[in-house]
Coordinates of C-alpha atoms in Angstrom, one line a residue:
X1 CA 109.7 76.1 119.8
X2 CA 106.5 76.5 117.9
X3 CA 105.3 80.1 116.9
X4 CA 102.2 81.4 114.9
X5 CA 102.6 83.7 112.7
X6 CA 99.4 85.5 111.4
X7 CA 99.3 87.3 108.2
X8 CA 101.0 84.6 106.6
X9 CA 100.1 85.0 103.2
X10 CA 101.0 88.7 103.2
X11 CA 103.8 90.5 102.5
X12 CA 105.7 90.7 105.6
X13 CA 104.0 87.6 107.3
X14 CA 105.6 85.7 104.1
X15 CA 109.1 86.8 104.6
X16 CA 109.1 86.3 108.4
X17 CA 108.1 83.0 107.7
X18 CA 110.6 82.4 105.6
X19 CA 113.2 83.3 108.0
X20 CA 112.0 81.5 111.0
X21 CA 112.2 78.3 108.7
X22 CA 115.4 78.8 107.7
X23 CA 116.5 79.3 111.3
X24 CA 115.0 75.8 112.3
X25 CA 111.8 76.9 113.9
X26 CA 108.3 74.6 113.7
X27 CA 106.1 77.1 112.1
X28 CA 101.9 77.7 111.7
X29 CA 100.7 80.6 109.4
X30 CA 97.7 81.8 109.4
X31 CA 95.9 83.5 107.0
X32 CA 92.2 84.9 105.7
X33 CA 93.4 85.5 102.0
X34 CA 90.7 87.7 101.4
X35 CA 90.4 89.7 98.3
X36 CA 91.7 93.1 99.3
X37 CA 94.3 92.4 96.2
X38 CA 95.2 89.7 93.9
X39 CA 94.7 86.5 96.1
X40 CA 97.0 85.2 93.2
X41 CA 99.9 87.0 94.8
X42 CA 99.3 85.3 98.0
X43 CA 99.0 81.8 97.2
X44 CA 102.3 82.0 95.3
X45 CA 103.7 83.7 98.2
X46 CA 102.2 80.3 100.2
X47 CA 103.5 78.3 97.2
X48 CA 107.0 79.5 97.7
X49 CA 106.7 78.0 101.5
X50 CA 105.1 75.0 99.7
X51 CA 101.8 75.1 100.8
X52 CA 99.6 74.5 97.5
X53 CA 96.0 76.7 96.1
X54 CA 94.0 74.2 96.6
X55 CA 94.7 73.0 100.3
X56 CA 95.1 76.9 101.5
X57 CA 91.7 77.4 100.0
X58 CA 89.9 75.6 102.8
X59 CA 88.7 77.3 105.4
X60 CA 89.8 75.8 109.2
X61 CA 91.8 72.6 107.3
X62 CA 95.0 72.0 108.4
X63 CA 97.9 72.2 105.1
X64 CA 101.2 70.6 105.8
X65 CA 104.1 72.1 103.5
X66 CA 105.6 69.8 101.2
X67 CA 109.4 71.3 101.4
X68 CA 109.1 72.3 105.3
X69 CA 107.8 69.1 106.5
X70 CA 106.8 68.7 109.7
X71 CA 108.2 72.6 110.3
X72 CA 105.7 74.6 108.3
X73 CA 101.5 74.4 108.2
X74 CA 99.2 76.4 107.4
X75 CA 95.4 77.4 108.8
X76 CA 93.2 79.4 106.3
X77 CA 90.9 81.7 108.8
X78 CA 89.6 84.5 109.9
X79 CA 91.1 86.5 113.2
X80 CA 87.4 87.5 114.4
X81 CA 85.9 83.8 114.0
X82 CA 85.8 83.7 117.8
X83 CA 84.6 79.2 117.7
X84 CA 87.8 78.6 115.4
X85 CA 90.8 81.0 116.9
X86 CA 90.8 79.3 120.1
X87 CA 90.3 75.6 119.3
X88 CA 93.6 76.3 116.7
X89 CA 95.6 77.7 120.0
X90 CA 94.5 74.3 122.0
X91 CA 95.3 72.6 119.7
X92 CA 98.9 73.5 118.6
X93 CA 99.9 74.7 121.9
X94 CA 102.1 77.8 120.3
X95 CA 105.1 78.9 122.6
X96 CA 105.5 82.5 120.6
X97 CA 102.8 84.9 118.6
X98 CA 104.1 87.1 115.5
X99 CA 100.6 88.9 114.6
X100 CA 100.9 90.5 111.4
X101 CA 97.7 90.1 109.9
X102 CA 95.3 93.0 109.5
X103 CA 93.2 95.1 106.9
X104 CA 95.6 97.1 105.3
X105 CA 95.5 100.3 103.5
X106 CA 95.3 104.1 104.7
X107 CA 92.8 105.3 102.2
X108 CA 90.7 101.9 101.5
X109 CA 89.8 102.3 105.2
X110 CA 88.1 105.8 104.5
X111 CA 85.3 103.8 102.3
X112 CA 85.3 100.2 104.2
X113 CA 85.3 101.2 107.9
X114 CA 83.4 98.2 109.1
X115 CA 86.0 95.9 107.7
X116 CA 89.1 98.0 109.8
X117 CA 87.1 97.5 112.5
X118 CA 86.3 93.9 112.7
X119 CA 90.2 92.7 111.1
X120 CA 92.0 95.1 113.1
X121 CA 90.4 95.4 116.4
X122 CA 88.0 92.7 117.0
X123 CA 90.4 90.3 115.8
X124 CA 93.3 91.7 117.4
X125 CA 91.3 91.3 120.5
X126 CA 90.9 87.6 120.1
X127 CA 94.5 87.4 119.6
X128 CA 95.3 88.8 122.9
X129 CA 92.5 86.3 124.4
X130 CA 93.7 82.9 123.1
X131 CA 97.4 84.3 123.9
X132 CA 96.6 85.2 127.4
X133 CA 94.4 81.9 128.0
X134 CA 97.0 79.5 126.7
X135 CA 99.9 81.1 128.2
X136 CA 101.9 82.5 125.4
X137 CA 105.0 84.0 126.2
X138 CA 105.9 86.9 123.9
X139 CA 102.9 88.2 121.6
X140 CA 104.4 90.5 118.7
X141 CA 102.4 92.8 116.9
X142 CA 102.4 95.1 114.0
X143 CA 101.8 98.4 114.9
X144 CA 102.2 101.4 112.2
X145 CA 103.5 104.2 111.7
X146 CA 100.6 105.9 110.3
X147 CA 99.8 106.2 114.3
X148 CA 101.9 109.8 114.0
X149 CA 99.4 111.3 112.2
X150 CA 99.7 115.0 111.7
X151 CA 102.6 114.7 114.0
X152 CA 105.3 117.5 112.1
X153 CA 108.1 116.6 115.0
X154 CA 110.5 114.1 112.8
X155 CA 112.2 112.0 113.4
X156 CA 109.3 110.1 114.8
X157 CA 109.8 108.5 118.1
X158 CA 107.5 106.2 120.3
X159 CA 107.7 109.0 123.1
X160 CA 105.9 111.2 120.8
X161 CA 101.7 111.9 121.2
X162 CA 100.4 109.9 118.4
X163 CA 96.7 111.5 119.4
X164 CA 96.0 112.8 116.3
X165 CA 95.5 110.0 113.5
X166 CA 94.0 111.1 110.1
X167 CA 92.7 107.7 108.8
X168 CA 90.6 104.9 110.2
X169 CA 93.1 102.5 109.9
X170 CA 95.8 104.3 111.7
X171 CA 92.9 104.5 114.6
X172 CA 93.2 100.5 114.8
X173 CA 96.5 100.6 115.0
X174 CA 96.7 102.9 117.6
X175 CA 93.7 101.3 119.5
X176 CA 95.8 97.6 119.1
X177 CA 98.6 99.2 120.8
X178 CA 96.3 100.7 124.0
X179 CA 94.7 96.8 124.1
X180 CA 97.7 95.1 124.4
X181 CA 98.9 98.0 127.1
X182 CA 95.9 96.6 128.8
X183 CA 96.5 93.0 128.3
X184 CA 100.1 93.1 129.2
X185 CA 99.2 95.4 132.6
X186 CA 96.2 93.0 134.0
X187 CA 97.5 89.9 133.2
X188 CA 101.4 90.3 133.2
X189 CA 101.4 89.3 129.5
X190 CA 104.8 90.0 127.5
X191 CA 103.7 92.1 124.5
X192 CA 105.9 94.2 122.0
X193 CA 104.2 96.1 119.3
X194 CA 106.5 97.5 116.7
X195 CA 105.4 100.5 114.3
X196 CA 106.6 100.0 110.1
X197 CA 107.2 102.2 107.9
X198 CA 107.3 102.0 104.5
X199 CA 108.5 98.7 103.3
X200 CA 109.2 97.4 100.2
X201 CA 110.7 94.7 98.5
X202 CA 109.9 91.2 96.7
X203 CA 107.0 89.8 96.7
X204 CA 105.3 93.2 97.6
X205 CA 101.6 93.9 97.7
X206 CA 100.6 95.9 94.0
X207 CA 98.6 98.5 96.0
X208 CA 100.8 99.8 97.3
X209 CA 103.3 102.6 95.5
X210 CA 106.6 100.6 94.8
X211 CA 104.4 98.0 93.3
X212 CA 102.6 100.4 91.4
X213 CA 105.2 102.7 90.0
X214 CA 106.9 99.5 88.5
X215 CA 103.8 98.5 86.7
X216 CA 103.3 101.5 85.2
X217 CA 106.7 102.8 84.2
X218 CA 107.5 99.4 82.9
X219 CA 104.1 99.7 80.5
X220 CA 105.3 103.5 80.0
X221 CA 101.5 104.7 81.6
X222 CA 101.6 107.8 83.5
X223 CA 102.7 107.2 87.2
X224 CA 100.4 109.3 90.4
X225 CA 103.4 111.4 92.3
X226 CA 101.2 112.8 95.5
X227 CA 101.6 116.2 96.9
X228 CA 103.5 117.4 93.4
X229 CA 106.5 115.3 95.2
X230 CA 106.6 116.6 97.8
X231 CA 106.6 113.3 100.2
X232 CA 109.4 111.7 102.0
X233 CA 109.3 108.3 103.2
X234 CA 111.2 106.0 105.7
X235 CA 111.7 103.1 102.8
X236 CA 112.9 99.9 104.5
X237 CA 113.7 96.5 103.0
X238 CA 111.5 93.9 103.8
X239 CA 114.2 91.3 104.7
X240 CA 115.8 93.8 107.3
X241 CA 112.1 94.6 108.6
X242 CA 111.6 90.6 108.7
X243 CA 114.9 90.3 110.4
X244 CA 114.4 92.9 112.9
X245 CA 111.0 91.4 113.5
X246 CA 112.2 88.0 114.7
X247 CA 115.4 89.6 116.9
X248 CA 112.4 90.6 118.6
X249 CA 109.9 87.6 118.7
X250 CA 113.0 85.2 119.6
X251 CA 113.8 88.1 122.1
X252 CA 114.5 87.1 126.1
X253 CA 111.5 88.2 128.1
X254 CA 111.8 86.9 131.3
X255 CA 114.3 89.9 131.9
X256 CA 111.4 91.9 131.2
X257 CA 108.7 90.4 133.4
X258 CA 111.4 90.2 136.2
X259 CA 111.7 94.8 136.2
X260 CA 107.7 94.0 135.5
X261 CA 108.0 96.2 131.9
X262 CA 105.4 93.7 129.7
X263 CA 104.6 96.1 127.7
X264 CA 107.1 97.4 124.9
X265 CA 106.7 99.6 121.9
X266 CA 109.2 100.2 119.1
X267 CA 109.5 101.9 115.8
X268 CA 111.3 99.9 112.8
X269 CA 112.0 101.2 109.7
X270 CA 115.2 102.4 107.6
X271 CA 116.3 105.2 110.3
X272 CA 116.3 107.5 107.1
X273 CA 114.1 109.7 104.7
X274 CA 114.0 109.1 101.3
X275 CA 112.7 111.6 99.2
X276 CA 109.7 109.8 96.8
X277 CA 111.0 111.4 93.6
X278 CA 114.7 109.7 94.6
X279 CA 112.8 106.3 94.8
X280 CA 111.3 106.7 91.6
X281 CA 114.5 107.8 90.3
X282 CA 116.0 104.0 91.3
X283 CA 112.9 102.4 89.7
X284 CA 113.4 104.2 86.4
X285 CA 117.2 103.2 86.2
X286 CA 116.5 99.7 87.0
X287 CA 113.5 99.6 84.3
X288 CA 115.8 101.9 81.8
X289 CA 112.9 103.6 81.7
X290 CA 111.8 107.1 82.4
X291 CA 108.6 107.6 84.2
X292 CA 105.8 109.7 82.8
X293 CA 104.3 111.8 86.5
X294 CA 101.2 113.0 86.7
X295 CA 101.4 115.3 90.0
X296 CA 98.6 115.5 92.3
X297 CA 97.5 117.1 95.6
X298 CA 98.3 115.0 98.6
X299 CA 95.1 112.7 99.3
X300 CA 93.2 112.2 102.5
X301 CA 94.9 110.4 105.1
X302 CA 98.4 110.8 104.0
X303 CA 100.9 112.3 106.0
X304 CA 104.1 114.3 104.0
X305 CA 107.0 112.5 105.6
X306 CA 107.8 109.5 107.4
X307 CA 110.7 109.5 109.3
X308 CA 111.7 106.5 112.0
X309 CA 114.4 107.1 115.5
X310 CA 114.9 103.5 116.0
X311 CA 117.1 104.0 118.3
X312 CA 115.6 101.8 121.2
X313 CA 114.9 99.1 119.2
X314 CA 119.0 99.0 117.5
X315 CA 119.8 99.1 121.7
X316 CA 117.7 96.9 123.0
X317 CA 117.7 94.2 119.7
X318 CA 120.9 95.3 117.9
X319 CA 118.7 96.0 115.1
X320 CA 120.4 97.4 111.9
X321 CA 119.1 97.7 108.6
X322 CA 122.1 97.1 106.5
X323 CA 119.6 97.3 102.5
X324 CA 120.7 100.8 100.9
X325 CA 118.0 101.8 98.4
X326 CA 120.2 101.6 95.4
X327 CA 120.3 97.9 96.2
X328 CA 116.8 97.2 97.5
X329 CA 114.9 98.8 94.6
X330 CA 117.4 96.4 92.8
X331 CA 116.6 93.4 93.8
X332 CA 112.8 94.3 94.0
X333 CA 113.0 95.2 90.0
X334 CA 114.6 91.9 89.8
X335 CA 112.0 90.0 91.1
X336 CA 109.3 92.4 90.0
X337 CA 110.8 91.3 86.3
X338 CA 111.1 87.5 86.9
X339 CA 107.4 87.8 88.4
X340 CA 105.8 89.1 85.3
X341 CA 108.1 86.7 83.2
X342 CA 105.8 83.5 84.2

């Protein structure tokens, strides 16, 4: 079986790769690499799955890993290039679709809307046109949980109104999830979009807060605690996110399309909130260092607390994060350390 994963390069996308490998899969990634953060960080990520710089670099050329051979390749390439997308789905013939790739960031979106718009919704929309013209059949897509919006009503739950989003980029994610409601009504076309939370974990991205907070404790610079600390998040560990995400992908579907429910929707996280000031509190024992706050009005776009009812998906997927934070922000300092060492 022979599923594209887009969003390869990322932080997710790499991990999901990773554990489709290992469970014997044939594997494409696909990725834009653009320059949103340290393209550095991606192309060890690709590294790691033994793709090398200098063959990811090329645009629309075909790398073949050199310790997955003949399981793992990778396309550099934009989602929107509407000439390139389709020829790669005729010409690999993909059985499943993992599409994780997207502009990310809540408040980068608030200054570079046109990017959102083309990444996360024109390109999403190509997606869902080479997977219903080559008959794919199970697309999964990542949602967010920034959907909620100022929804107070925790924990969240996919029956709630997620109407309301505060950022541009929650508005793409909330438009990807009304497309494929679409797709998968007119043309019968298995989709399952799943809402994260926060995640965390090796090989994170550094914009966002984990990343972050262990730069700057570890260089003993002041660290930004928004809404005076006041925030609670739904912090998952990115191997029980990427695990949850292929229960899914690898999910049966033809029980679906028999009670004609092609369309499914599901939040994944950590089925907890963490307050932010207990995260930091992890980061600074693992550093043995104590972090210097600087405390600061919540910022545009943010919501207070993240909180995920996974209840359907730990049902329907036996889903079950098993990573306690203790032990997650563990192993992340670990490899946060080892990173920096090189």
């Amino acid at each position: 079986m022979k599923i594209l994963v887009t969003g390869a390069a990322g932080f997710i996308g790499y991990h999901v790769c990773e554990l489709l490998l290992k469970e014997n899969y044939i594997v494409v990634g696909l990725d834009n690499i653009n320059s949103y953060y340290d393209i550095n960080l991606k192309y060890s990520r690709l590294n790691e799955l033994g793709i090398q710089e200098k063959e990811a670099s090329i645009f629309h050329k075909k790398a073949e890993s050199s310790t997955h051979k003949n399981k793992f390749s990778f396309y550099r390439m934009n989602l929107e290039n509407r000439g390139e997308l389709p020829k790669l789905f005729e010409n690999e013939k993909f059985d499943l679709v993992c599409n994780l790739a997207a502009q990310a960031g809540v408040r980068y979106s608030i200054e570079n809307p046109n990017i959102y718009v083309d990444s996360n919704i024109v390109g999403f929309l190509n997606i869902l046109e080479c997977c219903r013209h080559n008959a794919i059949k199970h697309l999964v897509y990542a949602s967010s949980s920034s959907v909620y919006g100022l929804n107070d009503k925790t924990p969240f739950s996919v029956e709630d109104n997620v109407d309301q989003p505060i950022s541009l980029y929650a508005a793409t994610k909330k438009s990807n999830e009304l497309m494929a409601h679409t797709y998968s009504h007119l043309f019968e076309m298995p989709t399952t979009g799943l809402r994260f939370f926060t995640v965390y974990g090796p090989w994170g991205r550094p914009d966002m807060a984990p990343y972050l907070f262990a730069d700057a404790i570890s260089k003993n610079k002041p660290i930004k605690v928004f809404n005076h600390g006041n925030m609670e998040r739904d912090f998952t560990y990115v191997t029980d996110i990427a695990e949850g995400v292929c229960r899914v992908l690898k999910g049966e579907v033809k029980s679906r399309s028999a009670l004609k429910e092609f369309y499914k929707l599901y939040n994944i996280g950590n089925n907890s909130a963490v307050k932010l000031l207990d995260f930091i509190e992890q980061i600074e024992l693992n550093l043995n260092t104590k972090a210097i706050k600087q405390m600061l009005p919540i910022q545009p776009g943010d919501v207070e607390k993240t909180w995920a009812n996974i209840d359907n998906l730990m049902t329907d997927y036996k889903y079950s994060p098993t990573t306690s934070i203790e032990d997650g922000v563990k192993q992340y300092i670990a490899w946060y350390k080892i990173y920096h060492s090189n």
